[in-house]
Amino acid sequence: MTFWGLGGPKWWQQASRSVSISASLSRVESPPARADATFKVTMLPGDGVGPELMTAVKDVFKAGDVPVEFDEFHLSEVQNMASEDKLEELLSSMKNNKVAIKGKIHTPMEFKGELASYEMRLRRKLDLFANVVHVNSLPGYSTRHNNLDLVIIREQTEGEYSSLEHESVPGVIECLKIITRAKSRRIAKFAFDYATKKGRNKVTAVHKANIMKLGDGLFLQCCAEVAQLYPKIKYENIIIDNCCMQLVQNPYQFDVLVMPNLYGNIIDNLAAGLVGGAGVVPGESYSAEYAVFETGARHPFAQAVGRNIANPTAMLLSAANMLRHLNLEYHSHMVSDAVKRVIKQGKVRTRDLGGYCTTGDFVHAVVENLRHRPNY
């Protein structure tokens, strides 16, 4: 089983029978490098402003002559566009293409007989166990903490989001949190491999083992065991509530953070708020075979639908990361640099960044920057 995460198919790691990730990094055969090569990518716009953000991606790719062809699918629980057949069609496309870009599939809070959302089922069927969110300050946009550079790695196939709930007696609900040694070691190894490949110096495990002594205790134990295999990387652990406070007070103390499912969901959003919000932070999810690119803080932003006010920065940067994963380095730099130049120039900003410009204005500015780009 070939691992295509952490920068694309330039390297891979073999998943062992114990579902841990090997520490050795090796090359695999690169995708075709011909000028006329076109890469097929599965696109899932999702709900809320997702379709508008995907339109932004397609417009920018068209302007930049990016050699990617999208295989588009619509799956939505709130628009009655979700079914087993649609899910299977999407999975079939993913298994063929190996790479996808997606918006948020909104999950209704009402219980309709199925506890696992389509978002969760998609992650499990593809075994997208590792979610990576790189929180990086954008030059030209000042926040309380500038020059931030930290990475949040979240296990997202078990934990509190296991969809195992039942009413034991009337008025009493039991919700099960599942923590396994195999998956805890796997995500810990992924985090340390990531730190090694990216030249990072420290990995911090986030937990609540003082209260959940067995579940989070096992996760913490696995992280400590894996840390011993990486003596050059400093290892620490921190309790989740203290981690939230420390991120707000002094986020510079962190480098790579690894954590179970729910904590990762919370920290992703908190950290995104430090650098400008959900509209500016890209994210990605990996299995041993597949890579899915999405926004770092997952919000459908339903109140903005059709108003042309959503910030496409996060989705465009995610698309640029996807291009890097496909070994399209030139196009990746071209797109990400154009987006960052628009932010740095400060003339075109959406409402979430304190401006008055529309989604279309921002995309137009990015396209103009593509047309006047420097040679790479």
mmCIF file of C-alpha atoms in Angstrom, residues 73 88 214 225 242:
data_model
loop_
_atom_site.group_PDB
_atom_site.id
_atom_site.type_symbol
_atom_site.label_atom_id
_atom_site.label_comp_id
_atom_site.label_asym_id
_atom_site.label_seq_id
_atom_site.Cartn_x
_atom_site.Cartn_y
_atom_site.Cartn_z
ATOM 1 C CA PHE A 73 -19.520 15.106 -7.763
ATOM 2 C CA GLU A 88 -20.098 4.829 -4.156
ATOM 3 C CA LEU A 214 -7.287 4.850 29.961
ATOM 4 C CA GLU A 225 6.863 5.156 22.631
ATOM 5 C CA ASN A 242 -3.864 24.392 28.807
#
